[in-house]
């Protein structure tokens, strides 16, 4: 059945599979020491416009969040995040598993706000007994957020300034970065992100790869002996080439951005369709995830034609569903959705 | 350059890549809930000859070791392993990262011995203050071992009996199981392993897959809410299909065993060649890893033609090198090796 | 200077010190295997009116919370607590250090409510992807709470029923239990607590001891090999007698309850005084901690005469202070406080 | 019954109890911020002869080892120790609980050797794939060792030099330091230790205190926000005065050293007695623990009169027992032992 359940319902973008095929028999050293990892890093540096960043590849989002946060926090520190942040709610305690607390602050459309952050920090440091509490040691944001929303450049600048003042790295979870960068509603570039964040990752899994996220350290701040820390967290792939070849393909001929653009284009058409059929959005999203309010009856009808994610129950009679698009969304998918909605 | 460095120098067996290609556009649910994971599990059950085992897929060896050990041990328990066991020496502390100790016992050609195990357990429980020490809660063996050696069925039975008596699960790391099963020198079948071990895994990464290990719980003992425990260790792939499709292919038309057989065949030819050129084996290995003693001069000469793993320095003038074969070893590779040795 | 800062400003109740003196030279085995630990356990069982409970001694509150929670939760579980619960806010991440998440639910005067708990649990289990989230595996309450408030028997029964239904142990942090039990406003007895909670602790540190908390497992549910788990958390005292002798003294001739009663009596006098001088309470507390609202000027004046805890800033001009009484509060202390307030 | 089982069979040295009594009613702030902690630190600094060391108090030995090691190691590091080191064998996995591996090297009479250490480090760094293994990040020694033996100044200097060269802190577990310092066979002073070790602790529990160890950081290397890290490990006592008053007493009028001297004196008499009755020592020990070889028959006879620790079974017919002396050993104890041996 046609599915809008997520942006990871299909395999890899065909161009990526093709490259895996073409390079398959080349003998290469393991653990990311192959030429494709090297080449992918160079291409990503070009895409960012910075030679001095450090790049590492990991396999998935939860893993990347846990590895980055636990290797960059000091023992006595936790990570500040929106109450709706992925690490707060949907990682099954992966951050706590590493021994660190997630310090929640309010969310506004999935985003945190520099003022709330300042307020939180001032309260913390103003408390005489704050050394009996977890120190805020990093700020986590996702862009796009879990609700598909995006930070403006100005918002990022403000958060970044607070982080600098309090000497906390700013970490951006870019699991869906490709869709964020290609949104028509954004003024944030990859170069902006590299400037304003201390570490971020360029999501592959949800943007065309079979698996893989590219972590970018922007301030010469890659944790020492990072490979060893990755390995002891069970996150080091023997065939690192699997990530190298994929990211090399994603950053050849703008593929990563083309995928983002296409996903956004399909999302815009979904939005138009949803609006046309009189459904309400739970939240305005400029990216590839659309959150739509439906009644139970509408939900049943839709589910007869297409698969969707039931996000949460809004009230006794209404639900929020998520419709996600990606590189793999087809005209036929849209047509099925139209039938489902009509 | 031709490489005998490891059994993970190439990508995936072509048949696997083909299946990834063919299934690429099918929409599937994530996290291992797809039909290929289901089908792969059924095929593995058939290969084992047991309907009642439970199977789960993980991405890599270190990860699998850490997940299995830490979800099956009680808080106060550690895992018993050979001093040369992968988890003792080469996992960068991945087991300790989960909070558990590796309790080392002596090794004999990379294997542990039931008698040593009993001795260790009797000493532990005979000590009046053993509750001030880590309880032995599981036994870890690798088959083939880190030195390519294999347990006999009789040896496994003896170890298994000790484990039963002390109510400890026996865990077999089968990262290279395919080569072990197809060795001409083995009397151990997959059915034997399922009978004698409480949990084991069928290695994919080193036996033709891009990544992936299939964990088999043989006694209705899969840890409760396993998916959640996997996720919080950062080990849950969003596109579980990547593992499902690969293992489905590996267990279609005996591919897994064919790969093992081919790797063994090539290893036998390497052995013959090594013997023919008068080199000494560090240890007699009936599987796809051959450990050969060379002088510094010989090493340099070999390295001019082929890449090998330098395993350890034996004395002032001699080294142990590893030559590994796999599904990807070619006639041309063997020819280059012959040139290197001659 | 006279201090109302906390209930642990003095050493031990004189009767306890006397017993430490009297027993000082008796040779005893370590680690809690001495006769005083045994005798103290028997006396506590009598005080509870239950022969079948299991009792263990630990040194301090944070330690006890971390040990209990981490030994009773399964890997994939977290502990549900009020947002103001000690483990949520003031333990410096001690629960997270053990790898487990604190799942916060709303607080009402420092207490959780059975309805909120049900709502939280229904939402959790109603979510299709709840296996991607931390499972609620235990409920933590403090009695008295961090704000000095108390659960009624009826409230405890309701919470206990929810816990039973969802098969989660109910854990009561009784760091100040002595004051709770002797409050004039309570209808909850130690027997009630033993019936309704699966595990609780009888606080010593804040109720007359130098250190020490007595953990009571009420359902035959003491974690297996508990001593080993305690030891590996660095929580096992070599001279266990230090805890044994103290709790033996506390549960001889009703000392524990006398201390509670006296502390409550002094708190009532503080309350009367605060009311008489026209100050407002932040929250109505029937136990030994009184939370009072003061202006900056009032605060300065008070701090000239007595030491108090500044709890939090209420608004631009007002603060909440805590005045705590205990067995060590003297008439002279009250007099100094009266001078400070007048 | 008379006991030579350990050096923690009695309560506190009477002088310590007296000071706890005298200071009992003084109101003091918690968590180590009291005047006695301050004063104790000053006195310890004087005893060491260094103003620039940093001192912190913890409650027990296992706890101290776990806190120091886990706050001073980097994520990817483990601690090097003798196979017989307390942290290797008898801490129930307390170091592994913090996520770190204990890297064992050979022991000689309970001690490590600088040459073995160098050999281990050279092998580690000489291995091309050492980033797949746990990095050695600290060296742990105990002085006296678990077998009562002592390092010479020269041995310490050699180990210290290796540590400096490899930039690893040298950590001395001084659980029984008082007896080590006052041994007639030592040339090592507290000043030497402060110079040669990066961190060490002065054991209280086994040298006259109810509980407590004084950690000394000698190179301005106290981990940042140490109190918070201590708290989150459940190791922060609310009534820090309990440790402050005790160490203040121990370092007033040379009490700590007098206790050590007395314990050594009694041990010398035990040694003389053991020799006189023709028993053999398992190992020559110049401190307060004596390890003696006995037959089963001898053991039974001894156990009729005095309690001893049965350390290990040597062979089918012989056992090693430990006889420990301390400040609490009396003439009557010696007399009972003489009867037991005769």
PDB file of C-alpha atoms in Angstrom, chain A residues 146-296:
ATOM      1  CA  UNK A 146      10.273  16.960  15.255  1.00  0.00           C
ATOM      2  CA  UNK A 147       7.293  19.014  13.988  1.00  0.00           C
ATOM      3  CA  UNK A 148       8.899  19.979  10.711  1.00  0.00           C
ATOM      4  CA  UNK A 149       9.476  23.570  11.775  1.00  0.00           C
ATOM      5  CA  UNK A 150      12.639  25.541  11.141  1.00  0.00           C
ATOM      6  CA  UNK A 151      14.744  28.038  13.012  1.00  0.00           C
ATOM      7  CA  UNK A 152      15.388  31.360  11.337  1.00  0.00           C
ATOM      8  CA  UNK A 153      18.948  32.544  11.018  1.00  0.00           C
ATOM      9  CA  UNK A 154      18.188  35.196  13.579  1.00  0.00           C
ATOM     10  CA  UNK A 155      16.848  32.674  16.076  1.00  0.00           C
ATOM     11  CA  UNK A 156      19.926  30.503  15.615  1.00  0.00           C
ATOM     12  CA  UNK A 157      22.185  33.512  16.114  1.00  0.00           C
ATOM     13  CA  UNK A 158      20.496  34.357  19.379  1.00  0.00           C
ATOM     14  CA  UNK A 159      20.721  30.813  20.702  1.00  0.00           C
ATOM     15  CA  UNK A 160      24.322  30.586  19.536  1.00  0.00           C
ATOM     16  CA  UNK A 161      25.208  33.762  21.407  1.00  0.00           C
ATOM     17  CA  UNK A 162      23.716  32.436  24.626  1.00  0.00           C
ATOM     18  CA  UNK A 163      25.673  29.228  24.185  1.00  0.00           C
ATOM     19  CA  UNK A 164      28.903  31.136  23.612  1.00  0.00           C
ATOM     20  CA  UNK A 165      28.325  33.292  26.661  1.00  0.00           C
ATOM     21  CA  UNK A 166      27.797  30.235  28.829  1.00  0.00           C
ATOM     22  CA  UNK A 167      30.543  28.266  27.028  1.00  0.00           C
ATOM     23  CA  UNK A 168      28.207  25.460  26.021  1.00  0.00           C
ATOM     24  CA  UNK A 169      28.472  23.824  22.608  1.00  0.00           C
ATOM     25  CA  UNK A 170      25.382  24.157  20.414  1.00  0.00           C
ATOM     26  CA  UNK A 171      24.482  20.849  18.785  1.00  0.00           C
ATOM     27  CA  UNK A 172      22.088  20.621  15.864  1.00  0.00           C
ATOM     28  CA  UNK A 173      20.382  17.332  15.087  1.00  0.00           C
ATOM     29  CA  UNK A 174      20.045  17.497  11.320  1.00  0.00           C
ATOM     30  CA  UNK A 175      18.444  14.111  10.759  1.00  0.00           C
ATOM     31  CA  UNK A 176      16.294  15.843   8.114  1.00  0.00           C
ATOM     32  CA  UNK A 177      18.679  18.661   7.306  1.00  0.00           C
ATOM     33  CA  UNK A 178      18.354  18.250   3.551  1.00  0.00           C
ATOM     34  CA  UNK A 179      14.662  19.105   3.671  1.00  0.00           C
ATOM     35  CA  UNK A 180      15.357  22.008   6.021  1.00  0.00           C
ATOM     36  CA  UNK A 181      17.995  23.521   3.769  1.00  0.00           C
ATOM     37  CA  UNK A 182      15.792  23.302   0.692  1.00  0.00           C
ATOM     38  CA  UNK A 183      12.645  24.650   2.279  1.00  0.00           C
ATOM     39  CA  UNK A 184      11.371  27.743   0.569  1.00  0.00           C
ATOM     40  CA  UNK A 185      10.775  29.270   3.975  1.00  0.00           C
ATOM     41  CA  UNK A 186      14.324  29.166   5.279  1.00  0.00           C
ATOM     42  CA  UNK A 187      17.097  31.738   5.340  1.00  0.00           C
ATOM     43  CA  UNK A 188      19.564  29.333   6.912  1.00  0.00           C
ATOM     44  CA  UNK A 189      22.418  27.865   4.876  1.00  0.00           C
ATOM     45  CA  UNK A 190      24.812  25.067   5.689  1.00  0.00           C
ATOM     46  CA  UNK A 191      27.527  27.693   6.088  1.00  0.00           C
ATOM     47  CA  UNK A 192      25.369  29.491   8.656  1.00  0.00           C
ATOM     48  CA  UNK A 193      24.925  26.266  10.563  1.00  0.00           C
ATOM     49  CA  UNK A 194      28.654  25.548  10.530  1.00  0.00           C
ATOM     50  CA  UNK A 195      29.276  29.028  11.838  1.00  0.00           C
ATOM     51  CA  UNK A 196      26.599  29.069  14.507  1.00  0.00           C
ATOM     52  CA  UNK A 197      26.716  25.481  15.748  1.00  0.00           C
ATOM     53  CA  UNK A 198      29.674  23.763  17.380  1.00  0.00           C
ATOM     54  CA  UNK A 199      28.612  20.406  16.078  1.00  0.00           C
ATOM     55  CA  UNK A 200      25.790  19.266  13.807  1.00  0.00           C
ATOM     56  CA  UNK A 201      24.967  16.328  11.646  1.00  0.00           C
ATOM     57  CA  UNK A 202      23.813  15.960   8.089  1.00  0.00           C
ATOM     58  CA  UNK A 203      21.196  13.250   8.113  1.00  0.00           C
ATOM     59  CA  UNK A 204      21.506  10.532   5.531  1.00  0.00           C
ATOM     60  CA  UNK A 205      18.991   7.889   6.628  1.00  0.00           C
ATOM     61  CA  UNK A 206      15.997  10.170   6.057  1.00  0.00           C
ATOM     62  CA  UNK A 207      17.475  11.911   3.027  1.00  0.00           C
ATOM     63  CA  UNK A 208      18.153   9.098   0.624  1.00  0.00           C
ATOM     64  CA  UNK A 209      20.732   6.822   2.245  1.00  0.00           C
ATOM     65  CA  UNK A 210      20.259   3.275   3.512  1.00  0.00           C
ATOM     66  CA  UNK A 211      21.761   4.484   6.742  1.00  0.00           C
ATOM     67  CA  UNK A 212      24.287   7.045   7.859  1.00  0.00           C
ATOM     68  CA  UNK A 213      24.711  10.472   9.376  1.00  0.00           C
ATOM     69  CA  UNK A 214      27.655  12.806   8.790  1.00  0.00           C
ATOM     70  CA  UNK A 215      28.738  14.569  11.964  1.00  0.00           C
ATOM     71  CA  UNK A 216      30.467  17.901  11.475  1.00  0.00           C
ATOM     72  CA  UNK A 217      32.661  19.402  14.212  1.00  0.00           C
ATOM     73  CA  UNK A 218      33.075  23.055  13.365  1.00  0.00           C
ATOM     74  CA  UNK A 219      35.458  24.418  15.969  1.00  0.00           C
ATOM     75  CA  UNK A 220      38.394  22.004  16.055  1.00  0.00           C
ATOM     76  CA  UNK A 221      36.439  20.311  18.810  1.00  0.00           C
ATOM     77  CA  UNK A 222      36.254  16.691  17.708  1.00  0.00           C
ATOM     78  CA  UNK A 223      36.623  14.655  20.888  1.00  0.00           C
ATOM     79  CA  UNK A 224      40.087  13.124  21.265  1.00  0.00           C
ATOM     80  CA  UNK A 225      40.373   9.464  20.214  1.00  0.00           C
ATOM     81  CA  UNK A 226      36.863   9.694  18.828  1.00  0.00           C
ATOM     82  CA  UNK A 227      37.121   6.372  16.957  1.00  0.00           C
ATOM     83  CA  UNK A 228      37.781   4.553  20.213  1.00  0.00           C
ATOM     84  CA  UNK A 229      34.807   6.227  21.888  1.00  0.00           C
ATOM     85  CA  UNK A 230      32.641   5.355  18.901  1.00  0.00           C
ATOM     86  CA  UNK A 231      33.811   1.751  18.989  1.00  0.00           C
ATOM     87  CA  UNK A 232      33.162   1.276  22.670  1.00  0.00           C
ATOM     88  CA  UNK A 233      29.597   2.475  22.106  1.00  0.00           C
ATOM     89  CA  UNK A 234      29.160  -0.274  19.502  1.00  0.00           C
ATOM     90  CA  UNK A 235      28.815   2.361  16.791  1.00  0.00           C
ATOM     91  CA  UNK A 236      31.808   1.618  14.587  1.00  0.00           C
ATOM     92  CA  UNK A 237      30.995  -0.163  11.329  1.00  0.00           C
ATOM     93  CA  UNK A 238      33.638  -2.605  10.085  1.00  0.00           C
ATOM     94  CA  UNK A 239      32.770  -1.747   6.485  1.00  0.00           C
ATOM     95  CA  UNK A 240      32.968   2.014   6.916  1.00  0.00           C
ATOM     96  CA  UNK A 241      32.843   2.176   3.121  1.00  0.00           C
ATOM     97  CA  UNK A 242      29.086   1.684   3.386  1.00  0.00           C
ATOM     98  CA  UNK A 243      28.867   5.189   4.829  1.00  0.00           C
ATOM     99  CA  UNK A 244      31.689   6.630   2.777  1.00  0.00           C
ATOM    100  CA  UNK A 245      30.331   5.592  -0.608  1.00  0.00           C
ATOM    101  CA  UNK A 246      26.833   6.756   0.269  1.00  0.00           C
ATOM    102  CA  UNK A 247      27.888  10.215   1.440  1.00  0.00           C
ATOM    103  CA  UNK A 248      30.273  10.510  -1.465  1.00  0.00           C
ATOM    104  CA  UNK A 249      27.303   9.923  -3.758  1.00  0.00           C
ATOM    105  CA  UNK A 250      25.056  12.278  -1.768  1.00  0.00           C
ATOM    106  CA  UNK A 251      27.568  15.085  -2.121  1.00  0.00           C
ATOM    107  CA  UNK A 252      28.335  14.495  -5.779  1.00  0.00           C
ATOM    108  CA  UNK A 253      26.440  16.669  -8.256  1.00  0.00           C
ATOM    109  CA  UNK A 254      24.314  18.187  -5.505  1.00  0.00           C
ATOM    110  CA  UNK A 255      22.386  14.979  -4.985  1.00  0.00           C
ATOM    111  CA  UNK A 256      21.755  15.706  -1.301  1.00  0.00           C
ATOM    112  CA  UNK A 257      20.196  19.043  -2.127  1.00  0.00           C
ATOM    113  CA  UNK A 258      18.262  17.672  -5.091  1.00  0.00           C
ATOM    114  CA  UNK A 259      16.723  15.061  -2.819  1.00  0.00           C
ATOM    115  CA  UNK A 260      15.812  17.764  -0.336  1.00  0.00           C
ATOM    116  CA  UNK A 261      14.313  19.931  -3.021  1.00  0.00           C
ATOM    117  CA  UNK A 262      12.263  17.102  -4.439  1.00  0.00           C
ATOM    118  CA  UNK A 263      10.959  16.078  -1.000  1.00  0.00           C
ATOM    119  CA  UNK A 264       9.972  19.684  -0.317  1.00  0.00           C
ATOM    120  CA  UNK A 265       8.278  19.960  -3.693  1.00  0.00           C
ATOM    121  CA  UNK A 266       6.197  16.872  -2.963  1.00  0.00           C
ATOM    122  CA  UNK A 267       5.407  18.193   0.518  1.00  0.00           C
ATOM    123  CA  UNK A 268       4.149  21.455  -0.950  1.00  0.00           C
ATOM    124  CA  UNK A 269       1.801  19.485  -3.138  1.00  0.00           C
ATOM    125  CA  UNK A 270       0.608  17.495  -0.143  1.00  0.00           C
ATOM    126  CA  UNK A 271      -0.013  20.762   1.718  1.00  0.00           C
ATOM    127  CA  UNK A 272      -1.943  22.173  -1.160  1.00  0.00           C
ATOM    128  CA  UNK A 273      -4.023  19.007  -1.282  1.00  0.00           C
ATOM    129  CA  UNK A 274      -4.710  18.984   2.446  1.00  0.00           C
ATOM    130  CA  UNK A 275      -5.772  22.600   2.303  1.00  0.00           C
ATOM    131  CA  UNK A 276      -7.924  22.010  -0.732  1.00  0.00           C
ATOM    132  CA  UNK A 277      -9.789  19.237   1.037  1.00  0.00           C
ATOM    133  CA  UNK A 278     -10.439  21.469   4.009  1.00  0.00           C
ATOM    134  CA  UNK A 279      -8.305  19.735   6.595  1.00  0.00           C
ATOM    135  CA  UNK A 280      -6.550  21.676   9.286  1.00  0.00           C
ATOM    136  CA  UNK A 281      -2.830  21.619  10.010  1.00  0.00           C
ATOM    137  CA  UNK A 282      -1.779  20.893  13.544  1.00  0.00           C
ATOM    138  CA  UNK A 283       1.214  23.129  12.991  1.00  0.00           C
ATOM    139  CA  UNK A 284       2.465  25.058  10.000  1.00  0.00           C
ATOM    140  CA  UNK A 285       5.448  23.135   8.626  1.00  0.00           C
ATOM    141  CA  UNK A 286       7.670  24.336   5.794  1.00  0.00           C
ATOM    142  CA  UNK A 287       9.440  21.011   5.381  1.00  0.00           C
ATOM    143  CA  UNK A 288       8.746  17.425   4.388  1.00  0.00           C
ATOM    144  CA  UNK A 289       6.657  16.429   7.391  1.00  0.00           C
ATOM    145  CA  UNK A 290       3.064  17.659   7.479  1.00  0.00           C
ATOM    146  CA  UNK A 291       0.973  17.296  10.608  1.00  0.00           C
ATOM    147  CA  UNK A 292      -2.736  17.220   9.885  1.00  0.00           C
ATOM    148  CA  UNK A 293      -5.748  17.115  12.205  1.00  0.00           C
ATOM    149  CA  UNK A 294      -8.357  14.480  11.344  1.00  0.00           C
ATOM    150  CA  UNK A 295     -11.454  12.994  12.923  1.00  0.00           C
ATOM    151  CA  UNK A 296     -11.658   9.319  13.643  1.00  0.00           C
TER     152      UNK A 296
END
